[in-house]
Amino acid sequence: MEKKKGSVYASLKTSGCGQKSFYSVSVDSGIEVSFFNLQGDSFSFSHKHRPYTLIVDFCRKGRIGWTMQNGDTFFAGENDFLIHNAGSCAQSRVKLPLGFYSGISLSFDLELIDTAFLQKIGTDFSLDDIVKSFCIKEYSQSFAAEDFVTGIFNNLKDEKIQCVKSLFKLNCYSLLTYLGAFHHFKHSVLRLNSQIKIEKVRKVTDFLKKDLQKHYTIANLSEIFGINPTTLQESFKDITGQSIDAFVKEIRMNKAEDLLEDESLSIGEIAHRLGYMNQGKFSTAFKMRKGIGPLEYRKRIKNLFKEA
């Protein structure tokens, strides 16, 4: 399979602050698979597209928010997927609420698909039906993880299977067959988020990161930012993929790793800086998260520096 020889991402240009890498493989006539790894806050995407190209983006790790040309923003977390036509994302923006994203994008140019192969494997749908469903109108929608889709993309992410072109090809056609029968199944649709909601949640996350010593309840944050408590919780989970409590715990643990590298700080001082009542509570929380206590973590880091 040839790299960077597809109809969609061969001309991809990205811009933004952070690290980005991608490559594409041409699987068959009209079928291309692209692999993305992004780190940062946001990126702009620009690529050429053909009118009847359908794309399925699958999030492997992290979280991604696609803002399409019409202003709609869809967020997807691990194993969630987004279906859209190429025109809707040709000039689009990507936000990374967790700072990173690893994903796979599978594109079908429906004018170039090998219809004879579809007939051989016994499909009973028309490509015209897919065009009408997803391509003629501007179509974008994100969906919660489903076992069938997850299974296909888990096969596609395997570097070994890429060496066996027939297996790689069959997985791609399996997804196309699924899209042909898409409306026969029930799907858990992920909520669309407005730019106003996204900006409010960004302000909340920035506020929470600023002072990790303080503890805020939903009621506190609701009053500070003038957002209904239920709306705040729902919007925060939709956009970050985490509850407010889980988000704060994660940033505390990430900060703890940085502070533990500074041997001049005692474990008690680190616990205080991160808002824990005492060293014991911090050590318990750290071990639950990392599998080892803070002292053991510090020793390992020290040894790693010595070896380097």
mmCIF file of C-alpha atoms in Angstrom:
data_model
loop_
_atom_site.group_PDB
_atom_site.id
_atom_site.type_symbol
_atom_site.label_atom_id
_atom_site.label_comp_id
_atom_site.label_asym_id
_atom_site.label_seq_id
_atom_site.Cartn_x
_atom_site.Cartn_y
_atom_site.Cartn_z
ATOM 1 C CA MET A 1 0.000 0.000 0.000
ATOM 2 C CA GLU A 2 1.382 3.361 -1.018
ATOM 3 C CA LYS A 3 1.694 6.206 1.448
ATOM 4 C CA LYS A 4 0.249 9.684 0.835
ATOM 5 C CA LYS A 5 -1.439 8.751 -2.428
ATOM 6 C CA GLY A 6 -5.102 9.447 -1.650
ATOM 7 C CA SER A 7 -7.871 11.753 -2.766
ATOM 8 C CA VAL A 8 -8.420 13.523 0.560
ATOM 9 C CA TYR A 9 -5.326 14.112 2.687
ATOM 10 C CA ALA A 10 -2.657 14.059 -0.010
ATOM 11 C CA SER A 11 -2.893 17.868 -0.051
ATOM 12 C CA LEU A 12 -3.416 18.332 3.701
ATOM 13 C CA LYS A 13 -1.973 21.449 5.312
ATOM 14 C CA THR A 14 -2.225 22.063 9.033
ATOM 15 C CA SER A 15 -1.422 25.104 11.108
ATOM 16 C CA GLY A 16 -1.372 25.644 14.852
ATOM 17 C CA CYS A 17 0.747 25.517 17.969
ATOM 18 C CA GLY A 18 1.964 22.035 18.800
ATOM 19 C CA GLN A 19 3.299 18.845 17.282
ATOM 20 C CA LYS A 20 1.544 17.011 14.474
ATOM 21 C CA SER A 21 2.227 13.960 12.376
ATOM 22 C CA PHE A 22 0.182 11.975 9.896
ATOM 23 C CA TYR A 23 0.522 9.608 7.004
ATOM 24 C CA SER A 24 -1.961 8.071 4.591
ATOM 25 C CA VAL A 25 -2.157 4.758 2.759
ATOM 26 C CA SER A 26 -4.140 4.070 -0.400
ATOM 27 C CA VAL A 27 -5.936 0.780 0.235
ATOM 28 C CA ASP A 28 -7.955 0.383 -2.945
ATOM 29 C CA SER A 29 -9.577 2.490 -5.641
ATOM 30 C CA GLY A 30 -11.291 5.345 -3.789
ATOM 31 C CA ILE A 31 -10.310 4.151 -0.290
ATOM 32 C CA GLU A 32 -7.672 5.852 1.851
ATOM 33 C CA VAL A 33 -6.697 5.427 5.504
ATOM 34 C CA SER A 34 -4.874 8.210 7.385
ATOM 35 C CA PHE A 35 -3.228 8.026 10.802
ATOM 36 C CA PHE A 36 -2.990 11.163 12.956
ATOM 37 C CA ASN A 37 -1.064 12.096 16.092
ATOM 38 C CA LEU A 38 -1.565 15.645 17.362
ATOM 39 C CA GLN A 39 -0.309 17.422 20.483
ATOM 40 C CA GLY A 40 -1.287 20.972 21.374
ATOM 41 C CA ASP A 41 -4.383 23.100 21.859
ATOM 42 C CA SER A 42 -5.794 23.651 18.380
ATOM 43 C CA PHE A 43 -5.065 23.261 14.679
ATOM 44 C CA SER A 44 -6.509 24.457 11.388
ATOM 45 C CA PHE A 45 -7.037 21.939 8.595
ATOM 46 C CA SER A 46 -7.040 22.676 4.896
ATOM 47 C CA HIS A 47 -7.290 20.079 2.153
ATOM 48 C CA LYS A 48 -8.696 19.540 -1.299
ATOM 49 C CA HIS A 49 -11.698 17.296 -1.652
ATOM 50 C CA ARG A 50 -13.861 15.606 -4.233
ATOM 51 C CA PRO A 51 -17.652 16.100 -4.034
ATOM 52 C CA TYR A 52 -18.623 12.510 -3.188
ATOM 53 C CA THR A 53 -16.030 11.692 -0.572
ATOM 54 C CA LEU A 54 -17.240 10.413 2.784
ATOM 55 C CA ILE A 55 -14.975 10.382 5.858
ATOM 56 C CA VAL A 56 -15.151 8.490 9.152
ATOM 57 C CA ASP A 57 -12.822 9.771 11.893
ATOM 58 C CA PHE A 58 -12.130 7.454 14.820
ATOM 59 C CA CYS A 59 -10.551 8.602 18.090
ATOM 60 C CA ARG A 60 -8.037 6.099 19.464
ATOM 61 C CA LYS A 61 -6.688 8.170 22.359
ATOM 62 C CA GLY A 62 -7.228 11.649 23.741
ATOM 63 C CA ARG A 63 -10.112 13.862 22.686
ATOM 64 C CA ILE A 64 -10.874 15.933 19.614
ATOM 65 C CA GLY A 65 -13.323 18.674 18.728
ATOM 66 C CA TRP A 66 -13.964 19.313 15.023
ATOM 67 C CA THR A 67 -15.365 22.739 14.130
ATOM 68 C CA MET A 68 -16.743 22.387 10.619
ATOM 69 C CA GLN A 69 -17.129 25.090 7.996
ATOM 70 C CA ASN A 70 -20.705 25.814 9.110
ATOM 71 C CA GLY A 71 -19.552 26.460 12.700
ATOM 72 C CA ASP A 72 -20.814 23.188 14.202
ATOM 73 C CA THR A 73 -18.437 21.623 16.732
ATOM 74 C CA PHE A 74 -18.451 17.905 17.506
ATOM 75 C CA PHE A 75 -16.394 16.407 20.320
ATOM 76 C CA ALA A 76 -15.304 12.779 20.387
ATOM 77 C CA GLY A 77 -13.360 10.783 22.949
ATOM 78 C CA GLU A 78 -11.706 7.383 22.938
ATOM 79 C CA ASN A 79 -13.480 4.967 20.531
ATOM 80 C CA ASP A 80 -16.043 7.591 19.458
ATOM 81 C CA PHE A 81 -16.402 8.289 15.754
ATOM 82 C CA LEU A 82 -17.460 11.120 13.466
ATOM 83 C CA ILE A 83 -19.051 10.792 10.030
ATOM 84 C CA HIS A 84 -18.887 13.713 7.607
ATOM 85 C CA ASN A 85 -18.411 14.513 3.953
ATOM 86 C CA ALA A 86 -15.127 15.948 2.758
ATOM 87 C CA GLY A 87 -16.587 19.352 1.919
ATOM 88 C CA SER A 88 -17.693 20.031 5.489
ATOM 89 C CA CYS A 89 -14.150 19.693 6.873
ATOM 90 C CA ALA A 90 -12.087 21.040 3.958
ATOM 91 C CA GLN A 91 -11.466 24.267 5.892
ATOM 92 C CA SER A 92 -11.990 23.273 9.520
ATOM 93 C CA ARG A 93 -10.581 23.792 13.012
ATOM 94 C CA VAL A 94 -9.608 21.162 15.534
ATOM 95 C CA LYS A 95 -9.526 21.613 19.317
ATOM 96 C CA LEU A 96 -7.774 19.208 21.697
ATOM 97 C CA PRO A 97 -9.333 19.589 25.187
ATOM 98 C CA LEU A 98 -6.834 17.136 26.728
ATOM 99 C CA GLY A 99 -3.872 18.437 24.723
ATOM 100 C CA PHE A 100 -3.453 15.350 22.542
ATOM 101 C CA TYR A 101 -5.237 13.191 19.986
ATOM 102 C CA SER A 102 -4.407 9.946 18.237
ATOM 103 C CA GLY A 103 -6.848 8.850 15.563
ATOM 104 C CA ILE A 104 -7.584 7.152 12.274
ATOM 105 C CA SER A 105 -9.457 8.688 9.358
ATOM 106 C CA LEU A 106 -10.968 6.450 6.686
ATOM 107 C CA SER A 107 -12.167 8.121 3.486
ATOM 108 C CA PHE A 108 -14.284 6.722 0.667
ATOM 109 C CA ASP A 109 -14.450 8.444 -2.708
ATOM 110 C CA LEU A 110 -17.779 6.959 -3.772
ATOM 111 C CA GLU A 111 -17.193 7.759 -7.448
ATOM 112 C CA LEU A 112 -14.070 5.577 -7.501
ATOM 113 C CA ILE A 113 -15.115 2.621 -5.308
ATOM 114 C CA ASP A 114 -14.774 -0.835 -6.856
ATOM 115 C CA THR A 115 -18.466 -1.775 -7.165
ATOM 116 C CA ALA A 116 -17.550 -5.170 -8.635
ATOM 117 C CA PHE A 117 -15.797 -6.081 -5.367
ATOM 118 C CA LEU A 118 -18.887 -5.037 -3.389
ATOM 119 C CA GLN A 119 -20.996 -7.379 -5.506
ATOM 120 C CA LYS A 120 -18.538 -10.231 -4.945
ATOM 121 C CA ILE A 121 -18.840 -9.962 -1.159
ATOM 122 C CA GLY A 122 -22.631 -9.903 -1.412
ATOM 123 C CA THR A 123 -23.529 -6.382 -0.288
ATOM 124 C CA ASP A 124 -27.182 -5.482 -0.778
ATOM 125 C CA PHE A 125 -27.038 -1.685 -0.745
ATOM 126 C CA SER A 126 -26.462 0.965 -3.367
ATOM 127 C CA LEU A 127 -23.655 3.510 -3.235
ATOM 128 C CA ASP A 128 -26.278 5.991 -4.413
ATOM 129 C CA ASP A 129 -28.042 5.504 -1.064
ATOM 130 C CA ILE A 130 -24.853 6.474 0.788
ATOM 131 C CA VAL A 131 -24.429 9.521 -1.447
ATOM 132 C CA LYS A 132 -28.002 10.632 -0.709
ATOM 133 C CA SER A 133 -27.624 9.982 3.021
ATOM 134 C CA PHE A 134 -24.227 11.553 3.647
ATOM 135 C CA CYS A 135 -22.893 13.509 0.675
ATOM 136 C CA ILE A 136 -25.529 15.574 -1.113
ATOM 137 C CA LYS A 137 -26.357 17.618 1.963
ATOM 138 C CA GLU A 138 -23.644 18.843 4.308
ATOM 139 C CA TYR A 139 -23.496 15.972 6.788
ATOM 140 C CA SER A 140 -21.557 15.859 10.043
ATOM 141 C CA GLN A 141 -22.406 13.901 13.164
ATOM 142 C CA SER A 142 -20.499 12.217 15.979
ATOM 143 C CA PHE A 143 -21.450 8.997 17.728
ATOM 144 C CA ALA A 144 -20.523 7.160 20.915
ATOM 145 C CA ALA A 145 -18.354 4.063 20.688
ATOM 146 C CA GLU A 146 -19.935 0.998 19.074
ATOM 147 C CA ASP A 147 -18.436 -2.482 19.177
ATOM 148 C CA PHE A 148 -18.583 -3.073 15.419
ATOM 149 C CA VAL A 149 -16.881 0.198 14.485
ATOM 150 C CA THR A 150 -14.352 -0.126 17.299
ATOM 151 C CA GLY A 151 -13.448 -3.639 16.113
ATOM 152 C CA ILE A 152 -12.796 -2.456 12.548
ATOM 153 C CA PHE A 153 -10.592 0.456 13.603
ATOM 154 C CA ASN A 154 -8.726 -1.673 16.137
ATOM 155 C CA ASN A 155 -7.769 -3.902 13.202
ATOM 156 C CA LEU A 156 -6.760 -0.936 11.070
ATOM 157 C CA LYS A 157 -4.468 0.477 13.753
ATOM 158 C CA ASP A 158 -2.437 -2.727 13.807
ATOM 159 C CA GLU A 159 0.774 -2.081 11.885
ATOM 160 C CA LYS A 160 1.097 -5.794 11.091
ATOM 161 C CA ILE A 161 -2.236 -6.028 9.287
ATOM 162 C CA GLN A 162 -1.148 -3.199 6.979
ATOM 163 C CA CYS A 163 1.372 -5.647 5.546
ATOM 164 C CA VAL A 164 -1.479 -7.995 4.570
ATOM 165 C CA LYS A 165 -3.283 -5.844 2.037
ATOM 166 C CA SER A 166 -6.256 -8.195 1.580
ATOM 167 C CA LEU A 167 -7.122 -8.095 5.311
ATOM 168 C CA PHE A 168 -6.700 -4.326 5.448
ATOM 169 C CA LYS A 169 -8.934 -3.980 2.397
ATOM 170 C CA LEU A 170 -11.642 -6.244 3.849
ATOM 171 C CA ASN A 171 -11.824 -4.154 7.030
ATOM 172 C CA CYS A 172 -12.299 -0.993 4.971
ATOM 173 C CA TYR A 173 -15.073 -2.557 2.906
ATOM 174 C CA SER A 174 -16.681 -3.836 6.123
ATOM 175 C CA LEU A 175 -16.963 -0.255 7.313
ATOM 176 C CA LEU A 176 -18.394 0.820 3.955
ATOM 177 C CA THR A 177 -20.992 -1.965 4.206
ATOM 178 C CA TYR A 178 -21.852 -0.755 7.704
ATOM 179 C CA LEU A 179 -22.396 2.768 6.352
ATOM 180 C CA GLY A 180 -24.685 1.335 3.689
ATOM 181 C CA ALA A 181 -26.909 -0.100 6.428
ATOM 182 C CA PHE A 182 -26.280 2.753 8.857
ATOM 183 C CA HIS A 183 -29.859 3.951 9.232
ATOM 184 C CA HIS A 184 -31.102 0.474 10.158
ATOM 185 C CA PHE A 185 -29.255 0.672 13.481
ATOM 186 C CA LYS A 186 -29.727 2.781 16.583
ATOM 187 C CA HIS A 187 -26.833 5.082 17.359
ATOM 188 C CA SER A 188 -25.978 7.118 20.426
ATOM 189 C CA VAL A 189 -25.486 10.602 18.980
ATOM 190 C CA LEU A 190 -23.035 12.889 20.776
ATOM 191 C CA ARG A 191 -24.276 16.402 21.516
ATOM 192 C CA LEU A 192 -23.422 19.343 19.300
ATOM 193 C CA ASN A 193 -21.708 22.189 21.175
ATOM 194 C CA SER A 194 -21.887 25.887 20.462
ATOM 195 C CA GLN A 195 -18.845 28.170 20.474
ATOM 196 C CA ILE A 196 -20.349 30.002 23.475
ATOM 197 C CA LYS A 197 -20.420 26.793 25.527
ATOM 198 C CA ILE A 198 -16.905 25.861 24.432
ATOM 199 C CA GLU A 199 -15.539 29.253 25.454
ATOM 200 C CA LYS A 200 -17.252 29.092 28.857
ATOM 201 C CA VAL A 201 -15.843 25.626 29.559
ATOM 202 C CA ARG A 202 -12.384 26.829 28.491
ATOM 203 C CA LYS A 203 -12.624 29.638 31.050
ATOM 204 C CA VAL A 204 -13.636 27.146 33.736
ATOM 205 C CA THR A 205 -10.711 24.828 32.950
ATOM 206 C CA ASP A 206 -8.252 27.745 32.969
ATOM 207 C CA PHE A 207 -9.685 28.896 36.306
ATOM 208 C CA LEU A 208 -9.342 25.427 37.859
ATOM 209 C CA LYS A 209 -5.730 25.080 36.668
ATOM 210 C CA LYS A 210 -4.728 28.439 38.119
ATOM 211 C CA ASP A 211 -4.830 27.484 41.819
ATOM 212 C CA LEU A 212 -4.790 23.777 42.640
ATOM 213 C CA GLN A 213 -4.820 24.443 46.399
ATOM 214 C CA LYS A 214 -8.435 25.549 46.332
ATOM 215 C CA HIS A 215 -11.468 23.274 46.148
ATOM 216 C CA TYR A 216 -14.573 24.360 44.269
ATOM 217 C CA THR A 217 -18.012 22.791 44.262
ATOM 218 C CA ILE A 218 -20.313 22.786 41.239
ATOM 219 C CA ALA A 219 -22.368 25.426 43.071
ATOM 220 C CA ASN A 220 -19.266 27.631 43.514
ATOM 221 C CA LEU A 221 -18.322 27.423 39.829
ATOM 222 C CA SER A 222 -21.913 27.917 38.734
ATOM 223 C CA GLU A 223 -22.104 31.159 40.699
ATOM 224 C CA ILE A 224 -18.658 32.409 39.594
ATOM 225 C CA PHE A 225 -19.339 31.855 35.880
ATOM 226 C CA GLY A 226 -23.095 32.430 35.821
ATOM 227 C CA ILE A 227 -23.917 28.987 34.403
ATOM 228 C CA ASN A 228 -26.746 26.716 35.492
ATOM 229 C CA PRO A 229 -25.205 23.822 37.529
ATOM 230 C CA THR A 230 -26.728 21.092 35.339
ATOM 231 C CA THR A 231 -25.706 22.864 32.128
ATOM 232 C CA LEU A 232 -22.192 23.337 33.510
ATOM 233 C CA GLN A 233 -21.778 19.657 34.328
ATOM 234 C CA GLU A 234 -23.197 18.464 31.004
ATOM 235 C CA SER A 235 -21.201 20.923 28.893
ATOM 236 C CA PHE A 236 -17.975 20.204 30.788
ATOM 237 C CA LYS A 237 -18.365 16.441 30.273
ATOM 238 C CA ASP A 238 -19.312 16.848 26.585
ATOM 239 C CA ILE A 239 -16.280 18.978 25.803
ATOM 240 C CA THR A 240 -13.529 17.556 28.024
ATOM 241 C CA GLY A 241 -14.849 14.007 28.257
ATOM 242 C CA GLN A 242 -14.474 14.147 32.047
ATOM 243 C CA SER A 243 -16.440 15.282 35.062
ATOM 244 C CA ILE A 244 -15.110 18.405 36.791
ATOM 245 C CA ASP A 245 -13.930 16.288 39.725
ATOM 246 C CA ALA A 246 -12.046 13.849 37.452
ATOM 247 C CA PHE A 247 -10.503 16.738 35.515
ATOM 248 C CA VAL A 248 -9.160 18.384 38.688
ATOM 249 C CA LYS A 249 -7.769 15.078 39.963
ATOM 250 C CA GLU A 250 -5.948 14.527 36.681
ATOM 251 C CA ILE A 251 -4.322 17.956 36.553
ATOM 252 C CA ARG A 252 -3.294 17.599 40.204
ATOM 253 C CA MET A 253 -1.599 14.274 39.447
ATOM 254 C CA ASN A 254 0.100 15.675 36.346
ATOM 255 C CA LYS A 255 1.390 18.602 38.396
ATOM 256 C CA ALA A 256 2.479 16.195 41.128
ATOM 257 C CA GLU A 257 4.765 14.404 38.671
ATOM 258 C CA ASP A 258 6.464 17.695 37.825
ATOM 259 C CA LEU A 259 6.866 18.702 41.482
ATOM 260 C CA LEU A 260 8.284 15.324 42.486
ATOM 261 C CA GLU A 261 11.237 15.931 40.173
ATOM 262 C CA ASP A 262 12.264 18.803 42.479
ATOM 263 C CA GLU A 263 13.992 17.052 45.392
ATOM 264 C CA SER A 264 14.075 20.251 47.416
ATOM 265 C CA LEU A 265 10.300 19.870 47.956
ATOM 266 C CA SER A 266 9.093 17.498 50.638
ATOM 267 C CA ILE A 267 6.113 15.216 49.966
ATOM 268 C CA GLY A 268 4.185 17.201 52.561
ATOM 269 C CA GLU A 269 4.898 20.496 50.764
ATOM 270 C CA ILE A 270 3.777 19.014 47.446
ATOM 271 C CA ALA A 271 0.591 17.733 49.065
ATOM 272 C CA HIS A 272 -0.109 21.231 50.412
ATOM 273 C CA ARG A 273 0.503 22.901 47.037
ATOM 274 C CA LEU A 274 -1.946 20.531 45.398
ATOM 275 C CA GLY A 275 -4.726 21.111 47.913
ATOM 276 C CA TYR A 276 -4.574 17.856 49.872
ATOM 277 C CA MET A 277 -5.371 17.986 53.597
ATOM 278 C CA ASN A 278 -2.277 15.984 54.494
ATOM 279 C CA GLN A 279 0.566 13.940 53.053
ATOM 280 C CA GLY A 280 -1.274 10.660 53.618
ATOM 281 C CA LYS A 281 -4.265 11.629 51.485
ATOM 282 C CA PHE A 282 -1.987 12.821 48.698
ATOM 283 C CA SER A 283 0.094 9.615 48.796
ATOM 284 C CA THR A 284 -3.044 7.461 48.636
ATOM 285 C CA ALA A 285 -4.449 9.454 45.685
ATOM 286 C CA PHE A 286 -1.113 9.329 43.838
ATOM 287 C CA LYS A 287 -0.735 5.576 44.307
ATOM 288 C CA MET A 288 -4.279 4.938 43.105
ATOM 289 C CA ARG A 289 -3.534 6.927 39.976
ATOM 290 C CA LYS A 290 0.050 5.859 39.218
ATOM 291 C CA GLY A 291 0.303 2.447 40.841
ATOM 292 C CA ILE A 292 3.211 3.488 43.074
ATOM 293 C CA GLY A 293 3.601 5.972 45.925
ATOM 294 C CA PRO A 294 5.192 9.425 45.457
ATOM 295 C CA LEU A 295 8.464 8.453 47.188
ATOM 296 C CA GLU A 296 8.919 5.410 44.945
ATOM 297 C CA TYR A 297 8.062 7.541 41.905
ATOM 298 C CA ARG A 298 10.698 10.089 42.922
ATOM 299 C CA LYS A 299 13.333 7.348 43.309
ATOM 300 C CA ARG A 300 12.558 5.974 39.855
ATOM 301 C CA ILE A 301 12.808 9.410 38.275
ATOM 302 C CA LYS A 302 16.148 9.998 40.023
ATOM 303 C CA ASN A 303 17.495 6.670 38.716
ATOM 304 C CA LEU A 304 16.359 7.479 35.206
ATOM 305 C CA PHE A 305 18.246 10.778 35.294
ATOM 306 C CA LYS A 306 21.371 8.953 36.533
ATOM 307 C CA GLU A 307 21.167 6.429 33.693
ATOM 308 C CA ALA A 308 20.726 9.232 31.147
#
